[in-house]
Structure formats: structure tokens, C-alpha cells
PDB file of C-alpha atoms and ligand atoms in Angstrom:
ATOM      1  CA  UNK A1402       7.543  -8.927  40.136  1.00  0.00           C
ATOM      2  CA  UNK A1403      10.460  -6.697  39.205  1.00  0.00           C
ATOM      3  CA  UNK A1404       9.527  -3.968  36.771  1.00  0.00           C
ATOM      4  CA  UNK A1405      10.292  -0.412  35.737  1.00  0.00           C
ATOM      5  CA  UNK A1406       6.915   1.079  34.981  1.00  0.00           C
ATOM      6  CA  UNK A1407       7.749   3.593  32.211  1.00  0.00           C
ATOM      7  CA  UNK A1408      10.026   1.066  30.522  1.00  0.00           C
ATOM      8  CA  UNK A1409       7.227  -1.513  30.573  1.00  0.00           C
ATOM      9  CA  UNK A1410       4.931   1.047  29.026  1.00  0.00           C
ATOM     10  CA  UNK A1411       7.362   1.646  26.160  1.00  0.00           C
ATOM     11  CA  UNK A1412       7.848  -2.106  25.612  1.00  0.00           C
ATOM     12  CA  UNK A1413       4.093  -2.511  25.556  1.00  0.00           C
ATOM     13  CA  UNK A1414       3.751   0.205  22.879  1.00  0.00           C
ATOM     14  CA  UNK A1415       6.528  -1.294  20.767  1.00  0.00           C
ATOM     15  CA  UNK A1416       4.939  -4.771  20.736  1.00  0.00           C
ATOM     16  CA  UNK A1417       2.033  -3.220  18.811  1.00  0.00           C
ATOM     17  CA  UNK A1418       4.305  -2.724  15.793  1.00  0.00           C
ATOM     18  CA  UNK A1419       4.053  -5.366  13.066  1.00  0.00           C
ATOM     19  CA  UNK A1420       6.721  -8.032  13.374  1.00  0.00           C
ATOM     20  CA  UNK A1421       7.893  -6.859  16.799  1.00  0.00           C
ATOM     21  CA  UNK A1422       7.641  -9.490  19.502  1.00  0.00           C
ATOM     22  CA  UNK A1423       8.190  -9.039  23.218  1.00  0.00           C
ATOM     23  CA  UNK A1424      11.898  -9.803  22.969  1.00  0.00           C
ATOM     24  CA  UNK A1425      12.636  -7.336  20.174  1.00  0.00           C
ATOM     25  CA  UNK A1426      10.492  -4.725  21.914  1.00  0.00           C
ATOM     26  CA  UNK A1427      12.625  -5.137  25.027  1.00  0.00           C
ATOM     27  CA  UNK A1428      15.846  -4.738  23.044  1.00  0.00           C
ATOM     28  CA  UNK A1429      14.533  -1.615  21.331  1.00  0.00           C
ATOM     29  CA  UNK A1430      13.326  -0.124  24.602  1.00  0.00           C
ATOM     30  CA  UNK A1431      16.729  -0.559  26.242  1.00  0.00           C
ATOM     31  CA  UNK A1432      18.390   0.842  23.123  1.00  0.00           C
ATOM     32  CA  UNK A1433      16.163   3.925  23.298  1.00  0.00           C
ATOM     33  CA  UNK A1434      16.948   4.312  26.986  1.00  0.00           C
ATOM     34  CA  UNK A1435      20.672   4.399  26.256  1.00  0.00           C
ATOM     35  CA  UNK A1436      20.407   7.060  23.523  1.00  0.00           C
ATOM     36  CA  UNK A1437      21.282  10.711  24.210  1.00  0.00           C
ATOM     37  CA  UNK A1438      18.299  13.040  24.631  1.00  0.00           C
ATOM     38  CA  UNK A1439      18.781  14.788  21.249  1.00  0.00           C
ATOM     39  CA  UNK A1440      18.635  11.456  19.438  1.00  0.00           C
ATOM     40  CA  UNK A1441      15.297  10.708  21.088  1.00  0.00           C
ATOM     41  CA  UNK A1442      14.007  14.186  20.257  1.00  0.00           C
ATOM     42  CA  UNK A1443      14.881  13.575  16.587  1.00  0.00           C
ATOM     43  CA  UNK A1444      13.040  10.252  16.643  1.00  0.00           C
ATOM     44  CA  UNK A1445       9.932  11.712  18.287  1.00  0.00           C
ATOM     45  CA  UNK A1446       9.970  14.669  15.860  1.00  0.00           C
ATOM     46  CA  UNK A1447      10.233  12.326  12.876  1.00  0.00           C
ATOM     47  CA  UNK A1448       7.235  10.317  14.090  1.00  0.00           C
ATOM     48  CA  UNK A1449       5.206  13.490  14.694  1.00  0.00           C
ATOM     49  CA  UNK A1450       6.165  14.984  11.318  1.00  0.00           C
ATOM     50  CA  UNK A1451       5.175  11.905   9.337  1.00  0.00           C
ATOM     51  CA  UNK A1452       1.778  11.937  10.999  1.00  0.00           C
ATOM     52  CA  UNK A1453       1.256  15.677  10.527  1.00  0.00           C
ATOM     53  CA  UNK A1454       2.609  16.118   7.004  1.00  0.00           C
ATOM     54  CA  UNK A1455       1.729  12.946   5.163  1.00  0.00           C
ATOM     55  CA  UNK A1456      -1.876  12.848   3.981  1.00  0.00           C
ATOM     56  CA  UNK A1457      -3.828  10.894   1.405  1.00  0.00           C
ATOM     57  CA  UNK A1458      -3.722  12.168  -2.186  1.00  0.00           C
ATOM     58  CA  UNK A1459      -7.296  13.121  -3.102  1.00  0.00           C
ATOM     59  CA  UNK A1460      -6.873  11.590  -6.560  1.00  0.00           C
ATOM     60  CA  UNK A1461      -5.136   8.241  -6.043  1.00  0.00           C
ATOM     61  CA  UNK A1462      -5.469   7.808  -2.241  1.00  0.00           C
ATOM     62  CA  UNK A1463      -1.721   7.214  -1.884  1.00  0.00           C
ATOM     63  CA  UNK A1464       0.211   8.783   0.982  1.00  0.00           C
ATOM     64  CA  UNK A1465       1.731  12.105   0.033  1.00  0.00           C
ATOM     65  CA  UNK A1466       3.013  15.388   1.434  1.00  0.00           C
ATOM     66  CA  UNK A1467       1.691  17.171  -1.651  1.00  0.00           C
ATOM     67  CA  UNK A1468      -1.801  17.484  -2.997  1.00  0.00           C
ATOM     68  CA  UNK A1469      -2.158  15.914  -5.489  1.00  0.00           C
ATOM     69  CA  UNK A1470       0.823  13.595  -5.109  1.00  0.00           C
ATOM     70  CA  UNK A1471       3.936  13.752  -7.295  1.00  0.00           C
ATOM     71  CA  UNK A1472       2.856  10.733  -9.374  1.00  0.00           C
ATOM     72  CA  UNK A1473      -0.595  12.152 -10.135  1.00  0.00           C
ATOM     73  CA  UNK A1474       0.989  15.498 -11.028  1.00  0.00           C
ATOM     74  CA  UNK A1475       3.746  14.078 -13.200  1.00  0.00           C
ATOM     75  CA  UNK A1476       2.837  14.910 -16.809  1.00  0.00           C
ATOM     76  CA  UNK A1477       5.398  12.485 -18.178  1.00  0.00           C
ATOM     77  CA  UNK A1478       3.561   9.488 -16.785  1.00  0.00           C
ATOM     78  CA  UNK A1479       1.249   7.462 -18.972  1.00  0.00           C
ATOM     79  CA  UNK A1480      -2.235   8.768 -18.143  1.00  0.00           C
ATOM     80  CA  UNK A1481      -3.921   5.907 -19.963  1.00  0.00           C
ATOM     81  CA  UNK A1482      -3.182   3.181 -17.432  1.00  0.00           C
ATOM     82  CA  UNK A1483      -3.937   2.820 -13.732  1.00  0.00           C
ATOM     83  CA  UNK A1484      -2.342   0.180 -11.535  1.00  0.00           C
ATOM     84  CA  UNK A1485      -4.748  -0.660  -8.688  1.00  0.00           C
ATOM     85  CA  UNK A1486      -3.086  -1.760  -5.447  1.00  0.00           C
ATOM     86  CA  UNK A1487      -4.256  -2.509  -1.926  1.00  0.00           C
ATOM     87  CA  UNK A1488      -1.822  -0.462   0.133  1.00  0.00           C
ATOM     88  CA  UNK A1489       0.468   2.573  -0.314  1.00  0.00           C
ATOM     89  CA  UNK A1490       3.556   0.414   0.209  1.00  0.00           C
ATOM     90  CA  UNK A1491       2.598  -1.563  -2.926  1.00  0.00           C
ATOM     91  CA  UNK A1492       3.162   1.612  -4.977  1.00  0.00           C
ATOM     92  CA  UNK A1493       6.754   1.643  -3.741  1.00  0.00           C
ATOM     93  CA  UNK A1494       7.207  -1.985  -4.811  1.00  0.00           C
ATOM     94  CA  UNK A1495       6.030  -1.298  -8.360  1.00  0.00           C
ATOM     95  CA  UNK A1496       7.993   1.934  -8.606  1.00  0.00           C
ATOM     96  CA  UNK A1497      11.135  -0.006  -7.737  1.00  0.00           C
ATOM     97  CA  UNK A1498      10.590  -2.402 -10.662  1.00  0.00           C
ATOM     98  CA  UNK A1499      10.211   0.589 -13.052  1.00  0.00           C
ATOM     99  CA  UNK A1500       7.779  -1.487 -15.096  1.00  0.00           C
ATOM    100  CA  UNK A1501       4.707   0.666 -14.644  1.00  0.00           C
ATOM    101  CA  UNK A1502       4.840   4.085 -16.294  1.00  0.00           C
ATOM    102  CA  UNK A1503       1.235   4.941 -15.595  1.00  0.00           C
ATOM    103  CA  UNK A1504      -0.777   6.080 -12.594  1.00  0.00           C
ATOM    104  CA  UNK A1505      -1.901   4.294  -9.441  1.00  0.00           C
ATOM    105  CA  UNK A1506      -4.945   3.902  -7.292  1.00  0.00           C
ATOM    106  CA  UNK A1507      -4.699   2.757  -3.683  1.00  0.00           C
ATOM    107  CA  UNK A1508      -7.799   0.926  -2.478  1.00  0.00           C
ATOM    108  CA  UNK A1509      -6.830   0.952   1.176  1.00  0.00           C
ATOM    109  CA  UNK A1510      -7.257  -2.806   1.634  1.00  0.00           C
ATOM    110  CA  UNK A1511      -9.069  -5.735   0.067  1.00  0.00           C
ATOM    111  CA  UNK A1512     -12.623  -7.021   0.282  1.00  0.00           C
ATOM    112  CA  UNK A1513     -12.858  -9.469   3.170  1.00  0.00           C
ATOM    113  CA  UNK A1514     -16.306 -10.412   4.494  1.00  0.00           C
ATOM    114  CA  UNK A1515     -14.626 -12.332   7.325  1.00  0.00           C
ATOM    115  CA  UNK A1516     -12.909  -9.216   8.569  1.00  0.00           C
ATOM    116  CA  UNK A1517     -15.914  -7.046   7.849  1.00  0.00           C
ATOM    117  CA  UNK A1518     -14.296  -5.209   4.925  1.00  0.00           C
ATOM    118  CA  UNK A1519     -16.912  -4.499   2.257  1.00  0.00           C
ATOM    119  CA  UNK A1520     -16.482  -2.640  -1.052  1.00  0.00           C
ATOM    120  CA  UNK A1521     -17.814   0.561   0.520  1.00  0.00           C
ATOM    121  CA  UNK A1522     -14.883   0.577   2.952  1.00  0.00           C
ATOM    122  CA  UNK A1523     -12.427   0.821   0.051  1.00  0.00           C
ATOM    123  CA  UNK A1524     -11.673   3.787  -2.201  1.00  0.00           C
ATOM    124  CA  UNK A1525     -13.604   2.309  -5.123  1.00  0.00           C
ATOM    125  CA  UNK A1526     -15.988   5.183  -5.930  1.00  0.00           C
ATOM    126  CA  UNK A1527     -13.104   7.546  -6.701  1.00  0.00           C
ATOM    127  CA  UNK A1528     -11.463   4.893  -8.856  1.00  0.00           C
ATOM    128  CA  UNK A1529     -14.678   4.376 -10.788  1.00  0.00           C
ATOM    129  CA  UNK A1530     -14.958   8.116 -11.263  1.00  0.00           C
ATOM    130  CA  UNK A1531     -11.394   8.350 -12.541  1.00  0.00           C
ATOM    131  CA  UNK A1532     -12.073   5.666 -15.121  1.00  0.00           C
ATOM    132  CA  UNK A1533     -15.330   7.286 -16.186  1.00  0.00           C
ATOM    133  CA  UNK A1534     -13.844  10.775 -16.395  1.00  0.00           C
ATOM    134  CA  UNK A1535     -10.475  10.173 -17.876  1.00  0.00           C
ATOM    135  CA  UNK A1536      -8.728   8.719 -20.837  1.00  0.00           C
ATOM    136  CA  UNK A1537      -7.959   5.443 -19.069  1.00  0.00           C
ATOM    137  CA  UNK A1538      -7.413   2.554 -21.485  1.00  0.00           C
ATOM    138  CA  UNK A1539      -6.117  -0.108 -19.104  1.00  0.00           C
ATOM    139  CA  UNK A1540      -6.774  -0.915 -15.458  1.00  0.00           C
ATOM    140  CA  UNK A1541      -4.153  -3.246 -14.014  1.00  0.00           C
ATOM    141  CA  UNK A1542      -5.491  -5.089 -10.981  1.00  0.00           C
ATOM    142  CA  UNK A1543      -2.451  -5.589  -8.773  1.00  0.00           C
ATOM    143  CA  UNK A1544      -4.146  -6.689  -5.564  1.00  0.00           C
ATOM    144  CA  UNK A1545      -2.404  -9.362  -3.481  1.00  0.00           C
ATOM    145  CA  UNK A1546      -2.376 -12.959  -4.773  1.00  0.00           C
ATOM    146  CA  UNK A1547      -4.364 -14.200  -1.741  1.00  0.00           C
ATOM    147  CA  UNK A1548      -8.097 -14.978  -1.365  1.00  0.00           C
ATOM    148  CA  UNK A1549      -9.071 -11.396  -0.498  1.00  0.00           C
ATOM    149  CA  UNK A1550      -6.945  -9.932  -3.286  1.00  0.00           C
ATOM    150  CA  UNK A1551      -8.424 -12.313  -5.859  1.00  0.00           C
ATOM    151  CA  UNK A1552     -11.973 -11.619  -4.657  1.00  0.00           C
ATOM    152  CA  UNK A1553     -11.308  -7.884  -4.919  1.00  0.00           C
ATOM    153  CA  UNK A1554      -9.910  -8.248  -8.449  1.00  0.00           C
ATOM    154  CA  UNK A1555     -12.978 -10.228  -9.549  1.00  0.00           C
ATOM    155  CA  UNK A1556     -15.330  -7.715  -7.941  1.00  0.00           C
ATOM    156  CA  UNK A1557     -13.603  -4.793  -9.671  1.00  0.00           C
ATOM    157  CA  UNK A1558     -13.409  -6.468 -13.068  1.00  0.00           C
ATOM    158  CA  UNK A1559     -17.197  -7.028 -12.943  1.00  0.00           C
ATOM    159  CA  UNK A1560     -17.727  -3.444 -11.898  1.00  0.00           C
ATOM    160  CA  UNK A1561     -15.659  -2.121 -14.804  1.00  0.00           C
ATOM    161  CA  UNK A1562     -17.175  -4.455 -17.368  1.00  0.00           C
ATOM    162  CA  UNK A1563     -19.734  -1.953 -18.701  1.00  0.00           C
ATOM    163  CA  UNK A1564     -16.973   0.619 -19.161  1.00  0.00           C
ATOM    164  CA  UNK A1565     -14.847   0.836 -22.237  1.00  0.00           C
ATOM    165  CA  UNK A1566     -11.613  -0.179 -20.526  1.00  0.00           C
ATOM    166  CA  UNK A1567      -9.235  -3.123 -20.686  1.00  0.00           C
ATOM    167  CA  UNK A1568      -8.942  -4.852 -17.299  1.00  0.00           C
ATOM    168  CA  UNK A1569      -5.821  -6.911 -16.652  1.00  0.00           C
ATOM    169  CA  UNK A1570      -4.588  -8.933 -13.692  1.00  0.00           C
ATOM    170  CA  UNK A1571      -0.993  -9.653 -12.680  1.00  0.00           C
ATOM    171  CA  UNK A1572       0.249 -13.005 -13.953  1.00  0.00           C
ATOM    172  CA  UNK A1573       0.498 -15.946 -11.614  1.00  0.00           C
ATOM    173  CA  UNK A1574       3.883 -16.932 -10.323  1.00  0.00           C
ATOM    174  CA  UNK A1575       3.631 -14.634  -7.376  1.00  0.00           C
ATOM    175  CA  UNK A1576       3.739 -16.491  -4.072  1.00  0.00           C
ATOM    176  CA  UNK A1577       0.118 -17.715  -3.901  1.00  0.00           C
ATOM    177  CA  UNK A1578      -1.780 -16.822  -0.770  1.00  0.00           C
ATOM    178  CA  UNK A1579       0.863 -14.282  -0.003  1.00  0.00           C
ATOM    179  CA  UNK A1580       1.385 -10.599   0.071  1.00  0.00           C
ATOM    180  CA  UNK A1581       2.979  -8.616  -2.765  1.00  0.00           C
ATOM    181  CA  UNK A1582       5.423  -7.390  -0.166  1.00  0.00           C
ATOM    182  CA  UNK A1583       7.105 -10.805  -0.110  1.00  0.00           C
ATOM    183  CA  UNK A1584       7.673 -10.951  -3.864  1.00  0.00           C
ATOM    184  CA  UNK A1585      11.130  -9.975  -5.061  1.00  0.00           C
ATOM    185  CA  UNK A1586      11.538  -7.388  -7.806  1.00  0.00           C
ATOM    186  CA  UNK A1587      12.213  -9.928 -10.577  1.00  0.00           C
ATOM    187  CA  UNK A1588       9.092 -11.957  -9.735  1.00  0.00           C
ATOM    188  CA  UNK A1589       7.048  -8.781  -9.575  1.00  0.00           C
ATOM    189  CA  UNK A1590       8.436  -7.577 -12.909  1.00  0.00           C
ATOM    190  CA  UNK A1591       7.524 -10.906 -14.555  1.00  0.00           C
ATOM    191  CA  UNK A1592       4.059 -10.841 -13.029  1.00  0.00           C
ATOM    192  CA  UNK A1593       3.574  -7.318 -14.335  1.00  0.00           C
ATOM    193  CA  UNK A1594       4.846  -8.036 -17.843  1.00  0.00           C
ATOM    194  CA  UNK A1595       2.828 -11.255 -18.042  1.00  0.00           C
ATOM    195  CA  UNK A1596      -0.441  -9.640 -16.944  1.00  0.00           C
ATOM    196  CA  UNK A1597      -3.531 -11.000 -18.654  1.00  0.00           C
ATOM    197  CA  UNK A1598      -6.845  -9.535 -19.575  1.00  0.00           C
ATOM    198  CA  UNK A1599      -9.545 -10.660 -17.157  1.00  0.00           C
ATOM    199  CA  UNK A1600     -12.316 -12.752 -18.639  1.00  0.00           C
ATOM    200  CA  UNK A1601     -15.631 -11.087 -19.243  1.00  0.00           C
ATOM    201  CA  UNK A1602     -18.806 -12.831 -18.207  1.00  0.00           C
TER     202      UNK A1602
HETATM  203 ZN1   ZN B1399      -1.981  10.785  -6.264  1.00  0.00          ZN
END
């Protein structure tokens, strides 16, 4: 079969990216091949730099080039509320709505026994510590509106029950079973404003 080995290797690498199928990978590979060398050097440098410079903030577990991150350091933010999200990209979504003035905590996923993700795989201990240490009055559980996200929210609300903190959950109206990523800003803003206190057992 006709093939160009190094091109196949690149296509193969590109298909590992989320949302990139074989066809798109092929288009991208040929595009890369047609670019001048300095363009490719810039691309490779950008990929290397993001991997070398961006680390996890030791406080909120979000990606950051600074330690702690600019949100954790920002004294103008409301230090009495923490918005708990699954992934770093969720922080960007909420920041775009400008609804949340407080801090964040990135769990690094959601509890999913099927996929072997247990509470100890998530950054829950640090979150618990932050709530115990600080002046936190409200914890907003903004995990995804799917089964794993709901299970995680319930788990966390039980965990925080003995603590003197209000635990709220984003309002429904988000695409059920979906990912926060697919919610538009208006829907997300409504869900945030309409958040409800989680029931205590
Ligand atoms: Zn941080």
C-alpha cells in the first residue's frame, strides 16, 4: 500500500487529539508539511513551552504559569466562596460569564467507578483543607450535569456536611447528561444565578 512513513506517523499522532478523526488528521498533516520551517519551529516551541511552563497551582489545582495562580493571588476576589469544577477549562467558562467573583477548586475529574476514578484520585483533600482552614462561607458545586458529575456533587456535599459551610449546586437547565463545555454563556449564567443549596441528610 502507498504510504509516506513519516507523514503516516504524524497523522497517527494527530488522531489522538480529541475531536480529530483520520480525515482531519490527514488535512492537518498536509497543511503542516506545506508550512515554512520557521512556522513549524514556532508551533513546536509553543507546544514545548506550554508543557514546560504551565503547572498546577498548589492551592486550587488549576493550570498556571505562576505559583499560586493569578486567581488565588488576587486580593480583590471574594475569598468566601469557592466554585468547584472538574477540569481547568471549566474555570475559563465561568470566568467568561463574569458571574463568579470568588475562588475556584479544580478536582481533576469526576468520581466514576466504571472508569476506575475514586475520590482519592481527585484533588479533594486539598479542597477539604481549604474549607477547614479558611473563611469559606459557600461551596458552589459546578461539576458536569452528567451521572459522574452528579455523583461527585452528592459525595462532596455529604463530605462537607459536618463543616459550617453552605453547599450549593448549579441549577438545572444545563444540557442534562452533558458537559459544561457545551453550555452557552447565557445558560451557564442562569445555572449559576439559580444555584440551590444542597439538601442535608
Ligand atoms: Zn490557584
